[in-house]
XYZ file of C-alpha atoms in Angstrom:
289
model
C 112.067 27.723 173.100
C 115.861 28.384 172.890
C 117.538 31.414 174.497
C 120.596 32.505 176.449
C 120.670 32.933 180.286
C 120.841 36.518 179.825
C 117.927 36.816 177.360
C 115.939 34.841 179.985
C 116.484 37.430 182.496
C 114.748 40.110 180.170
C 111.632 38.086 180.220
C 110.629 38.816 176.516
C 107.107 38.677 175.404
C 107.920 35.346 173.588
C 109.448 33.817 176.721
C 106.474 34.833 179.026
C 104.053 33.381 176.521
C 105.964 30.140 176.429
C 106.003 29.903 180.221
C 102.431 30.701 180.487
C 101.581 27.733 178.082
C 104.035 25.335 180.067
C 106.607 25.377 177.195
C 110.062 24.793 178.549
C 112.491 27.702 177.914
C 115.805 25.851 177.269
C 119.409 27.168 177.489
C 120.818 27.504 173.873
C 124.026 25.734 175.199
C 122.114 22.579 174.763
C 122.770 22.766 170.939
C 126.479 22.922 171.268
C 126.910 20.470 174.007
C 124.610 18.079 171.826
C 126.899 18.681 168.865
C 129.820 17.663 171.044
C 128.028 14.521 172.572
C 126.816 13.424 169.059
C 123.322 13.183 170.251
C 120.416 15.209 171.484
C 120.844 15.549 175.174
C 117.902 15.686 177.736
C 116.649 19.180 178.357
C 116.759 18.804 182.381
C 119.682 20.832 183.311
C 119.103 23.159 180.415
C 115.654 24.104 181.394
C 115.759 27.813 182.372
C 112.113 27.815 183.167
C 112.862 25.740 186.570
C 114.908 28.790 187.428
C 112.062 31.272 187.044
C 112.114 32.131 190.887
C 115.774 32.935 190.907
C 116.693 36.605 190.786
C 117.134 37.691 187.191
C 120.518 39.017 187.780
C 121.859 35.669 189.257
C 121.404 33.854 185.809
C 123.277 36.162 183.204
C 126.821 36.033 181.985
C 129.083 39.091 182.280
C 127.687 40.873 179.178
C 127.063 44.175 177.687
C 124.241 44.906 175.209
C 123.903 42.540 172.215
C 123.105 44.489 169.046
C 122.980 43.304 165.510
C 124.918 44.650 162.529
C 123.269 47.294 160.226
C 122.114 44.345 157.862
C 120.871 42.151 160.550
C 117.376 42.281 161.874
C 116.739 44.610 164.756
C 118.153 43.271 168.062
C 116.018 42.850 171.337
C 116.529 45.684 173.586
C 118.965 44.811 176.199
C 120.320 46.222 179.554
C 123.915 47.762 179.417
C 124.637 47.025 183.041
C 123.652 43.489 184.181
C 124.956 42.079 187.367
C 128.345 40.324 187.235
C 127.753 36.887 188.440
C 129.972 34.631 186.195
C 133.099 36.380 186.958
C 135.017 39.276 185.681
C 136.032 39.520 181.982
C 139.554 38.567 181.372
C 142.130 41.179 180.550
C 143.203 41.057 176.914
C 146.098 38.590 176.366
C 147.433 41.274 173.888
C 147.942 43.504 177.015
C 151.198 43.505 178.765
C 149.348 44.203 181.956
C 147.250 40.724 182.039
C 149.156 39.420 185.031
C 149.337 42.677 187.206
C 145.756 44.230 186.419
C 142.015 43.522 186.516
C 139.278 44.927 184.394
C 137.897 47.823 186.361
C 134.535 47.237 187.917
C 132.243 50.021 188.957
C 129.194 48.713 190.928
C 127.813 45.861 188.739
C 129.361 47.270 185.500
C 132.670 46.180 184.116
C 134.385 48.693 181.929
C 135.053 46.500 179.035
C 133.430 46.272 175.495
C 133.898 44.120 172.333
C 133.047 45.533 168.928
C 132.756 44.117 165.442
C 132.351 46.013 162.042
C 131.587 43.873 158.984
C 130.988 44.606 155.202
C 130.110 41.519 153.521
C 130.345 43.103 150.093
C 134.022 43.954 150.713
C 134.747 40.780 152.877
C 135.713 43.005 155.567
C 135.592 42.078 159.269
C 137.216 44.431 161.998
C 137.369 43.964 165.617
C 137.819 46.810 168.381
C 138.095 45.968 172.070
C 138.436 48.308 174.828
C 138.976 47.976 178.541
C 139.888 49.959 181.651
C 142.431 48.150 183.712
C 143.088 48.625 187.345
C 146.085 47.450 189.139
C 145.580 44.467 191.481
C 147.487 46.559 194.265
C 145.633 49.650 193.426
C 146.993 53.075 192.530
C 147.241 53.030 188.737
C 144.540 52.690 185.909
C 145.134 52.387 182.214
C 142.600 52.459 178.942
C 143.736 49.571 176.835
C 142.553 49.291 173.342
C 143.050 46.433 170.741
C 141.908 46.664 167.153
C 142.496 45.050 163.712
C 141.181 42.761 160.994
C 139.799 39.421 162.137
C 142.404 36.863 161.913
C 145.438 39.181 162.525
C 147.203 40.045 165.814
C 146.070 43.781 165.283
C 147.274 46.786 167.149
C 147.273 47.805 170.650
C 147.429 51.071 172.774
C 147.612 51.541 176.434
C 146.819 55.238 177.802
C 148.122 55.482 181.181
C 149.114 55.043 183.807
C 146.666 57.393 185.553
C 146.554 58.005 189.242
C 142.762 57.545 189.451
C 140.137 55.947 187.345
C 138.667 59.215 186.168
C 141.224 60.135 183.253
C 140.937 56.369 182.196
C 137.134 56.608 182.035
C 137.378 59.939 180.141
C 139.467 58.254 177.338
C 137.294 55.217 177.435
C 134.010 57.223 177.042
C 135.446 59.296 174.216
C 136.739 56.116 172.307
C 133.499 53.955 172.821
C 131.192 56.867 171.492
C 133.723 57.455 168.589
C 133.719 53.887 167.592
C 130.063 52.746 168.291
C 128.179 56.070 167.999
C 126.432 55.469 171.151
C 127.340 56.879 174.702
C 128.485 54.349 177.206
C 125.528 53.298 179.278
C 122.821 53.701 176.739
C 119.861 51.619 177.298
C 120.531 49.750 173.987
C 123.434 49.660 171.475
C 121.246 48.432 168.790
C 120.895 48.765 165.763
C 124.610 49.458 164.773
C 125.010 52.907 163.354
C 126.164 53.076 159.683
C 129.872 53.154 159.494
C 130.332 52.379 163.071
C 131.174 49.150 164.954
C 128.480 46.953 166.496
C 128.834 46.275 170.297
C 128.638 42.773 170.855
C 127.635 40.612 173.853
C 130.638 39.561 175.833
C 131.466 36.163 174.522
C 131.562 32.906 176.614
C 134.781 31.826 177.964
C 137.196 30.350 175.286
C 138.018 26.638 175.577
C 141.841 26.220 175.068
C 141.629 22.378 174.784
C 139.429 22.533 171.603
C 140.873 21.551 168.292
C 139.885 22.840 164.852
C 140.040 20.972 161.600
C 139.490 21.435 158.085
C 138.703 18.651 155.468
C 140.457 17.925 152.246
C 138.236 16.060 149.978
C 140.697 15.768 146.927
C 144.376 15.525 147.049
C 145.992 18.951 147.083
C 149.492 20.374 147.874
C 150.672 16.928 148.852
C 147.840 16.439 151.247
C 145.614 13.233 150.989
C 141.864 13.394 151.647
C 141.175 13.700 155.257
C 141.027 16.060 158.259
C 143.834 18.252 159.081
C 144.427 20.487 162.192
C 144.545 24.351 161.887
C 147.862 25.937 163.057
C 147.825 27.073 166.743
C 147.174 30.680 166.094
C 144.350 29.964 163.624
C 142.860 27.628 166.174
C 142.837 30.294 168.859
C 141.226 32.811 166.514
C 138.616 30.239 165.405
C 137.710 29.375 169.125
C 137.372 33.108 169.800
C 134.976 33.839 167.029
C 133.102 30.667 167.748
C 132.775 31.843 171.275
C 131.458 35.113 170.031
C 129.042 33.536 167.777
C 127.720 31.446 170.771
C 126.987 34.634 172.442
C 125.843 36.589 169.405
C 123.897 34.534 166.931
C 124.092 37.086 164.091
C 127.920 36.711 163.994
C 127.712 33.247 162.465
C 129.664 34.485 159.513
C 133.235 35.857 159.717
C 135.700 37.082 157.269
C 138.937 35.818 158.719
C 142.208 36.975 157.175
C 144.907 34.000 157.240
C 148.271 34.070 155.479
C 147.676 35.678 152.198
C 144.046 34.921 151.867
C 140.813 35.776 153.468
C 138.243 33.134 154.348
C 134.559 33.365 154.880
C 133.760 31.109 157.818
C 130.291 30.047 158.447
C 129.761 28.466 161.889
C 126.203 27.558 161.082
C 127.287 25.638 157.983
C 130.582 24.721 159.442
C 132.382 25.474 156.297
C 135.268 27.929 155.190
C 135.565 29.426 151.709
C 138.432 31.131 150.255
C 136.986 34.301 149.043
C 140.288 35.562 147.314
C 140.561 32.668 144.944
C 138.653 32.775 141.810
C 137.326 29.125 142.508
C 136.010 30.123 145.954
C 137.268 26.791 147.203
C 135.029 25.641 150.166
C 135.962 23.109 152.878
C 134.049 21.466 155.656
C 135.362 22.418 159.144
C 134.877 20.845 162.560
C 135.406 21.609 166.120
C 136.570 18.854 168.274
C 136.882 19.042 172.151
């Protein structure tokens, strides 16, 4: 049975039944690692069942609730404040405060959220990220927001500095509810509410060494058949969206704006389709690390 380390801590009915029957519960990372290795890897180190005596909070990633979009099947109910054991979420690279501030932590909760809003019929895919940032030396706080269309640099806004965390929290709470439709700290953020953003589980760390490539099958624009690398900015975007997909399986399709076109990227099929062209040109893509 495949699941994420965090899902394992929830001990769902399916997991408990599998363990009762002696069926291994395996970390879903085995899929991605097997793809990179080019072969199916042994389940040994991925077997979460062997960790069943470990306290639940010691196995999770730094996450928030993992809802599904409106059109997706209902998500499993998730906790909103798992213990922070895999390190703090990073300050957004789009913030000028990335080197001087950390994401604010209160108890086991990091004040940090990623949200996505999609409309497949309109090829629409938007993101909204929000964080409270605390100075590494103490004394000032900001509420940082980053939003835009997938594939673009988007827009940012930093509210502050504030002399304490309370004013920053007030801004965060208002913005979070405004965008998601849920109050921060709800027992679940699923399902996504109509016209609102879906709160996604915090993505795994992005691997900056990975390369993304697309395949040209027939000669076009002076390119011979073969594999070609994405530009640096597009590579960074693709790896970010792939990392989100690894933590949120329902996000396997993204509508990414690049240049003058929008592409439907399917991480399960590993294809990209130009949805703006009448021909809907589809190319294979691959991730190399």
